[in-house]
Short mmCIF file of C-alpha atoms and ligand atoms in Angstrom, two decimals:
data_model
loop_
_atom_site.label_atom_id
_atom_site.label_comp_id
_atom_site.label_asym_id
_atom_site.label_seq_id
_atom_site.Cartn_x
_atom_site.Cartn_y
_atom_site.Cartn_z
CA UNK A 1 66.79 64.69 93.75
CA UNK A 2 68.47 64.56 90.34
CA UNK A 3 66.26 64.84 87.22
CA UNK A 4 64.00 61.76 87.25
CA UNK A 5 64.68 60.79 83.62
CA UNK A 6 68.44 60.85 84.09
CA UNK A 7 68.25 58.47 87.02
CA UNK A 8 65.80 56.10 85.26
CA UNK A 9 67.90 56.07 82.10
CA UNK A 10 70.97 55.02 84.05
CA UNK A 11 69.34 52.26 86.08
CA UNK A 12 67.63 50.68 83.01
CA UNK A 13 70.64 48.48 82.07
CA UNK A 14 70.45 46.88 85.52
CA UNK A 15 67.29 45.03 84.36
CA UNK A 16 69.45 43.29 81.75
CA UNK A 17 72.69 42.81 83.66
CA UNK A 18 71.01 41.82 86.94
CA UNK A 19 74.19 43.07 88.58
CA UNK A 20 72.60 44.97 91.44
CA UNK A 21 75.45 45.10 93.92
CA UNK A 22 78.89 43.66 94.83
CA UNK A 23 81.19 46.34 93.37
CA UNK A 24 79.35 46.58 90.04
CA UNK A 25 80.02 48.89 87.12
CA UNK A 26 78.44 51.98 88.71
CA UNK A 27 80.19 51.33 92.02
CA UNK A 28 83.54 51.35 90.23
CA UNK A 29 82.59 54.45 88.24
CA UNK A 30 81.48 56.40 91.31
CA UNK A 31 84.66 55.50 93.18
CA UNK A 32 86.72 56.81 90.24
CA UNK A 33 84.67 59.99 89.84
CA UNK A 34 84.85 60.76 93.55
CA UNK A 35 88.60 60.28 93.56
CA UNK A 36 88.89 62.96 90.88
CA UNK A 37 86.19 65.22 92.32
CA UNK A 38 87.56 65.17 95.88
CA UNK A 39 91.15 65.17 94.60
CA UNK A 40 92.22 62.32 96.91
CA UNK A 41 94.52 59.30 96.29
CA UNK A 42 92.06 56.59 97.42
CA UNK A 43 88.30 56.24 97.93
CA UNK A 44 86.39 53.29 99.36
CA UNK A 45 82.60 53.41 99.01
CA UNK A 46 80.45 52.16 101.88
CA UNK A 47 76.80 51.40 102.59
CA UNK A 48 76.54 54.49 104.83
CA UNK A 49 78.65 57.03 106.66
CA UNK A 50 78.39 55.29 110.00
CA UNK A 51 79.75 51.97 108.75
CA UNK A 52 82.48 53.89 106.92
CA UNK A 53 83.53 55.41 110.25
CA UNK A 54 83.16 52.22 112.25
CA UNK A 55 85.15 50.16 109.74
CA UNK A 56 87.88 52.75 109.31
CA UNK A 57 88.45 52.70 113.06
CA UNK A 58 88.31 48.89 113.02
CA UNK A 59 90.85 48.76 110.19
CA UNK A 60 93.36 50.57 112.41
CA UNK A 61 93.40 47.54 114.80
CA UNK A 62 93.63 49.48 118.07
CA UNK A 63 93.86 47.39 121.25
CA UNK A 64 90.50 47.04 123.08
CA UNK A 65 90.00 49.65 125.80
CA UNK A 66 92.37 52.16 124.20
CA UNK A 67 91.41 55.83 124.37
CA UNK A 68 90.22 58.01 121.50
CA UNK A 69 89.99 61.78 121.85
CA UNK A 70 86.87 63.13 120.19
CA UNK A 71 84.18 65.82 120.30
CA UNK A 72 80.79 65.48 122.03
CA UNK A 73 79.31 68.10 119.69
CA UNK A 74 78.42 65.79 116.81
CA UNK A 75 75.87 63.31 115.53
CA UNK A 76 75.69 60.23 117.77
CA UNK A 77 77.31 58.11 115.04
CA UNK A 78 80.80 59.50 115.81
CA UNK A 79 80.68 58.41 119.44
CA UNK A 80 78.97 55.09 118.67
CA UNK A 81 81.63 54.21 116.08
CA UNK A 82 84.32 54.52 118.77
CA UNK A 83 82.38 52.57 121.41
CA UNK A 84 81.31 49.83 119.01
CA UNK A 85 85.02 49.20 118.41
CA UNK A 86 85.51 48.55 122.16
CA UNK A 87 87.41 51.83 122.50
CA UNK A 88 86.95 54.55 125.08
CA UNK A 89 85.83 58.03 123.95
CA UNK A 90 87.59 60.88 125.75
CA UNK A 91 85.53 63.99 125.14
CA UNK A 92 87.39 67.21 124.41
CA UNK A 93 85.68 70.61 124.57
CA UNK A 94 84.96 72.64 121.43
CA UNK A 95 85.69 76.19 120.31
CA UNK A 96 83.05 78.87 120.65
CA UNK A 97 84.09 80.36 117.30
CA UNK A 98 83.30 77.43 114.97
CA UNK A 99 82.16 74.52 117.20
CA UNK A 100 85.03 72.22 116.14
CA UNK A 101 87.24 70.41 118.65
CA UNK A 102 89.43 72.79 120.70
CA UNK A 103 92.91 71.73 119.61
CA UNK A 104 94.48 73.61 122.55
CA UNK A 105 92.73 71.22 124.95
CA UNK A 106 93.72 67.96 123.24
CA UNK A 107 97.23 67.50 124.67
CA UNK A 108 96.13 67.56 128.32
CA UNK A 109 93.79 64.63 127.58
CA UNK A 110 96.49 62.38 126.11
CA UNK A 111 97.57 59.41 128.25
CA UNK A 112 99.68 56.32 127.48
CA UNK A 113 96.42 54.62 126.42
CA UNK A 114 95.56 57.23 123.76
CA UNK A 115 95.71 55.84 120.22
CA UNK A 116 93.72 58.22 118.04
CA UNK A 117 91.90 61.51 117.56
CA UNK A 118 88.48 61.56 115.89
CA UNK A 119 87.57 65.21 115.19
CA UNK A 120 84.50 66.36 113.25
CA UNK A 121 84.36 69.10 110.58
CA UNK A 122 81.05 70.11 112.10
CA UNK A 123 78.65 72.09 109.80
CA UNK A 124 81.44 72.03 107.24
CA UNK A 125 83.65 74.13 109.55
CA UNK A 126 87.14 72.75 109.15
CA UNK A 127 89.04 71.70 112.28
CA UNK A 128 92.50 73.13 112.89
CA UNK A 129 94.05 70.39 110.77
CA UNK A 130 97.59 71.78 111.09
CA UNK A 131 97.63 71.82 114.92
CA UNK A 132 95.87 68.45 115.18
CA UNK A 133 98.36 66.98 112.71
CA UNK A 134 101.29 68.23 114.81
CA UNK A 135 99.84 66.75 118.02
CA UNK A 136 99.20 63.40 116.34
CA UNK A 137 102.74 63.30 115.01
CA UNK A 138 104.27 64.20 118.39
CA UNK A 139 102.37 61.46 120.25
CA UNK A 140 102.16 58.95 117.38
CA UNK A 141 98.37 59.00 117.17
CA UNK A 142 96.08 58.25 114.21
CA UNK A 143 93.64 60.91 113.02
CA UNK A 144 90.30 59.92 111.54
CA UNK A 145 88.24 62.92 110.48
CA UNK A 146 84.47 62.64 110.53
CA UNK A 147 83.95 64.75 107.40
CA UNK A 148 80.25 63.89 107.05
CA UNK A 149 79.40 67.62 106.79
CA UNK A 150 82.31 68.66 104.60
CA UNK A 151 81.76 66.92 101.25
CA UNK A 152 83.34 68.80 98.35
CA UNK A 153 84.97 71.44 100.54
CA UNK A 154 88.55 72.62 100.27
CA UNK A 155 90.91 74.11 102.84
CA UNK A 156 93.66 76.37 101.45
CA UNK A 157 92.86 74.86 98.07
CA UNK A 158 93.33 71.26 99.26
CA UNK A 159 90.48 68.75 99.06
CA UNK A 160 89.22 68.13 102.59
CA UNK A 161 89.59 64.36 102.28
CA UNK A 162 93.39 64.70 102.27
CA UNK A 163 93.89 65.42 105.97
CA UNK A 164 94.68 62.92 108.71
CA UNK A 165 95.05 59.18 108.16
CA UNK A 166 91.51 58.97 106.81
CA UNK A 167 88.44 61.15 106.28
CA UNK A 168 84.93 59.77 106.30
CA UNK A 169 81.99 61.18 104.35
CA UNK A 170 78.28 60.43 104.69
CA UNK A 171 76.04 60.32 101.63
CA UNK A 172 72.82 60.05 103.59
CA UNK A 173 69.70 61.55 101.97
CA UNK A 174 69.91 64.49 104.39
CA UNK A 175 73.41 65.57 103.28
CA UNK A 176 74.33 68.09 100.57
CA UNK A 177 75.52 65.25 98.32
CA UNK A 178 73.71 61.93 98.72
CA UNK A 179 73.38 58.39 97.39
CA UNK A 180 70.09 57.74 99.31
CA UNK A 181 72.18 55.92 101.94
CA UNK A 182 75.91 55.76 101.50
CA UNK A 183 79.32 56.90 102.55
CA UNK A 184 83.00 56.84 101.66
CA UNK A 185 86.43 56.80 103.21
CA UNK A 186 89.32 58.82 101.73
CA UNK A 187 92.96 58.05 102.50
CA UNK A 188 96.45 57.66 101.05
CA UNK A 189 97.57 54.13 101.88
CA UNK A 190 96.68 51.39 99.43
CA UNK A 191 96.80 48.87 102.28
CA UNK A 192 93.82 50.56 103.92
CA UNK A 193 91.88 50.09 100.68
CA UNK A 194 92.47 46.34 100.87
CA UNK A 195 91.59 46.20 104.58
CA UNK A 196 88.38 48.16 104.08
CA UNK A 197 87.49 46.00 101.07
CA UNK A 198 87.73 42.91 103.26
CA UNK A 199 85.78 44.53 106.09
CA UNK A 200 82.91 45.55 103.81
CA UNK A 201 82.64 42.23 101.96
CA UNK A 202 82.98 39.45 104.57
CA UNK A 203 86.72 39.13 103.86
CA UNK A 204 85.81 37.31 100.63
CA UNK A 205 88.69 37.25 98.12
CA UNK A 206 87.67 34.44 95.81
CA UNK A 207 84.91 31.91 95.25
CA UNK A 208 86.46 29.62 97.81
CA UNK A 209 88.55 32.09 99.79
CA UNK A 210 87.74 34.11 102.91
CA UNK A 211 90.80 35.91 104.30
CA UNK A 212 89.37 37.80 107.29
CA UNK A 213 86.33 38.22 109.54
CA UNK A 214 84.63 41.03 107.65
CA UNK A 215 81.08 42.35 107.80
CA UNK A 216 78.86 43.59 104.98
CA UNK A 217 78.91 47.29 104.17
CA UNK A 218 78.85 47.44 100.38
CA UNK A 219 77.14 50.19 98.41
CA UNK A 220 74.60 48.89 95.88
CA UNK A 221 74.25 49.96 92.24
CA UNK A 222 71.05 51.98 92.71
CA UNK A 223 72.80 54.13 95.29
CA UNK A 224 75.90 54.44 93.12
CA UNK A 225 73.74 55.70 90.22
CA UNK A 226 72.07 58.22 92.55
CA UNK A 227 75.57 59.42 93.42
CA UNK A 228 76.69 59.66 89.79
CA UNK A 229 73.59 61.70 88.94
CA UNK A 230 73.80 63.97 92.00
CA UNK A 231 77.50 64.63 91.53
CA UNK A 232 76.70 66.45 88.27
CA UNK A 233 74.42 68.85 90.14
CA UNK A 234 76.47 69.28 93.32
CA UNK A 235 77.96 72.64 92.35
CA UNK A 236 74.56 73.97 91.28
CA UNK A 237 73.08 72.90 94.65
CA UNK A 238 75.90 74.62 96.55
CA UNK A 239 75.49 77.82 94.52
CA UNK A 240 71.74 77.93 95.24
CA UNK A 241 72.34 77.38 98.94
CA UNK A 242 75.05 80.02 99.04
CA UNK A 243 72.62 82.62 97.65
CA UNK A 244 69.98 81.71 100.24
CA UNK A 245 72.55 81.66 103.03
CA UNK A 246 73.51 85.22 102.12
CA UNK A 247 69.94 86.38 102.76
CA UNK A 248 70.09 84.85 106.24
CA UNK A 249 73.56 86.32 106.86
CA UNK A 250 72.53 89.83 105.82
CA UNK A 251 69.57 89.64 108.18
CA UNK A 252 71.55 88.28 111.14
CA UNK A 253 74.36 90.81 110.64
CA UNK A 254 71.95 93.52 111.83
CA UNK A 255 70.58 91.48 114.74
CA UNK A 256 71.86 91.32 118.28
CA UNK A 257 71.53 88.16 120.32
CA UNK A 258 71.93 85.73 117.43
CA UNK A 259 75.23 84.56 115.88
CA UNK A 260 75.82 82.48 112.76
CA UNK A 261 78.30 79.67 113.45
CA UNK A 262 79.88 79.08 110.07
CA UNK A 263 81.14 80.51 106.76
CA UNK A 264 83.70 82.66 108.60
CA UNK A 265 87.03 81.17 107.47
CA UNK A 266 88.41 82.66 104.26
CA UNK A 267 90.63 79.56 103.69
CA UNK A 268 87.59 77.30 103.34
CA UNK A 269 85.37 76.83 100.30
CA UNK A 270 82.11 75.85 101.98
CA UNK A 271 79.34 73.52 100.79
CA UNK A 272 76.56 75.40 102.62
CA UNK A 273 75.17 72.24 104.16
CA UNK A 274 73.88 73.88 107.33
CA UNK A 275 72.87 77.24 108.74
CA UNK A 276 73.53 76.98 112.48
CA UNK A 277 72.91 79.93 114.79
CA UNK A 278 73.51 80.44 118.49
CA UNK A 279 70.39 82.08 119.89
CA UNK A 280 70.87 84.17 123.00
CA UNK A 281 67.96 86.54 122.69
CA UNK A 282 65.95 86.89 119.50
CA UNK A 283 63.20 89.46 120.13
CA UNK A 284 62.75 88.17 123.65
CA UNK A 285 63.07 84.52 122.72
CA UNK A 286 65.78 82.10 123.74
CA UNK A 287 66.66 79.03 121.64
CA UNK A 288 63.82 76.81 122.84
CA UNK A 289 61.20 79.57 122.54
CA UNK A 290 62.37 80.38 119.03
CA UNK A 291 62.33 76.69 118.09
CA UNK A 292 58.74 76.32 119.39
CA UNK A 293 57.61 79.57 117.81
CA UNK A 294 58.92 78.49 114.40
CA UNK A 295 57.38 75.04 114.84
CA UNK A 296 53.96 76.57 115.58
CA UNK A 297 54.32 78.35 112.26
CA UNK A 298 55.21 75.08 110.54
CA UNK A 299 58.90 75.98 110.16
CA UNK A 300 61.05 73.12 111.30
CA UNK A 301 64.44 74.11 112.65
CA UNK A 302 66.61 71.52 114.40
CA UNK A 303 68.46 71.56 117.71
CA UNK A 304 71.48 70.15 115.95
CA UNK A 305 73.36 69.07 118.16
CA UNK A 306 71.44 68.82 121.39
CA UNK A 307 72.00 67.03 123.72
CA UNK A 308 75.75 66.45 123.50
CA UNK A 309 76.48 62.83 122.58
CA UNK A 310 78.25 62.43 125.95
CA UNK A 311 74.98 63.28 127.71
CA UNK A 312 72.71 60.91 125.79
CA UNK A 313 70.36 58.61 127.70
CA UNK A 314 72.26 55.48 126.65
CA UNK A 315 75.36 56.62 128.59
CA UNK A 316 73.42 57.47 131.78
CA UNK A 317 75.77 59.77 133.73
CA UNK A 318 78.96 58.02 132.68
CA UNK A 319 80.66 61.08 131.15
CA UNK A 320 79.19 63.73 133.45
CA UNK A 321 82.57 64.40 135.11
CA UNK A 322 84.17 65.56 131.87
CA UNK A 323 84.44 69.35 131.71
CA UNK A 324 82.81 70.57 128.52
CA UNK A 325 81.56 74.10 129.29
CA UNK A 326 81.73 75.48 125.75
CA UNK A 327 80.12 72.43 124.19
CA UNK A 328 77.36 72.55 126.81
CA UNK A 329 76.72 76.23 126.19
CA UNK A 330 76.63 75.90 122.39
CA UNK A 331 74.48 72.78 122.56
CA UNK A 332 71.84 74.53 124.69
CA UNK A 333 71.73 77.59 122.42
CA UNK A 334 72.16 76.13 118.93
CA UNK A 335 69.53 75.98 116.21
CA UNK A 336 70.03 74.83 112.61
CA UNK A 337 67.70 76.75 110.29
CA UNK A 338 66.13 75.45 107.07
CA UNK A 339 68.54 75.61 104.13
CA UNK A 340 68.37 73.66 100.86
CA UNK A 341 68.58 74.37 97.16
CA UNK A 342 64.83 74.22 96.59
CA UNK A 343 63.95 76.61 99.40
CA UNK A 344 61.94 79.32 97.62
CA UNK A 345 62.94 82.94 98.22
CA UNK A 346 59.37 83.69 99.48
CA UNK A 347 59.61 80.89 102.00
CA UNK A 348 62.96 82.12 103.21
CA UNK A 349 61.42 85.58 103.63
CA UNK A 350 58.55 84.03 105.56
CA UNK A 351 61.04 82.30 107.88
CA UNK A 352 62.80 85.58 108.56
CA UNK A 353 59.49 87.46 109.06
CA UNK A 354 58.31 84.80 111.49
CA UNK A 355 61.53 85.11 113.48
CA UNK A 356 60.90 88.84 113.78
CA UNK A 357 57.30 88.52 115.04
CA UNK A 358 56.87 89.71 118.60
CA UNK A 359 55.52 87.26 121.18
C1 PLP B 1 75.30 61.85 108.95
C2 PLP B 1 76.45 61.77 109.89
C3 PLP B 1 77.08 60.55 110.19
C4 PLP B 1 76.54 59.20 109.80
O1 PLP B 1 76.33 59.03 108.47
P1 PLP B 1 75.18 58.03 107.92
O2 PLP B 1 75.42 58.04 106.46
O3 PLP B 1 73.87 58.62 108.32
O4 PLP B 1 75.41 56.69 108.53
C5 PLP B 1 78.22 60.57 110.99
N1 PLP B 1 78.69 61.73 111.49
C6 PLP B 1 78.10 62.91 111.25
C7 PLP B 1 78.70 64.16 111.83
C8 PLP B 1 76.94 62.98 110.46
O5 PLP B 1 76.33 64.14 110.26
#
């Protein structure tokens, strides 16, 4: 949370203006500040990351039933956004090294029905944007990056929102930068800004004018203020997390049977959103035993992401035939450990001590 007084001070004028939503003053200001902060040509704010993703895909006007190559190792939102647009997700396996989509396996999945690639910068690990860009160009495909985990990151000095046709961020309360609920789309083309504007505001373009069949996905002023306040403290939050992450990393460097799954690319400036580890054998415990052991000690790690989205109950066994050995392995061994700016050093030490306790 930002300092309470700063937030209250900024929302006070709303009691006079009564302008609580519909692209108000703070909405405009946050869009401008994010454009500069993320160093991208265009930003469109949204009510949440999921709607940002769903509407970006919708704005591309793909024919119903077309195929979209994506990763199953993600939050369910990525897969739902494709399906809710009447498109067909084609799941591609991931890389063991950083859990992002395996770009070497994309081409064999392309058919004449393929229209787009939706990769995820999972845990803030950046996909192979160069290779994916080349494939998209060769086959004339759109690329929409789910960058929900990668806010504020850079790759080779370039803001992460600059890759592909669009990049989508989530500003959910659980993310490194948040607006309570919220999200944004970054892109180059001004036309996409207009299309997204219509999609998020019923297609309304005047008191008596509706130009398209849009939905409602606007960010309100209270969320925009939360964003403006949090943006000032983003770097401080990242620095705190980086220090804590180093304690984990130093500990795991000496341990066998447990591998940290991010922070390994020297071209990336990370935001330290997550601390994912693959647990093979941690003092006799596998992933599930370690998860339960920590839970019994009131330490709440997350099996993030398990199960794979392709194996969720809602899809029954529909995608069972797809070969995803690496994703399956990672998913059944992954654990995201507690990491946030306010995590006290003593508590971090307690987490590490608890992991070391024999059964
Ligand atoms: C959080 C998240 C989303 C969805 O964002 P919301 O703001 O919660 O709607 C989508 N994809 C990924 C990878 C996420 O982590």
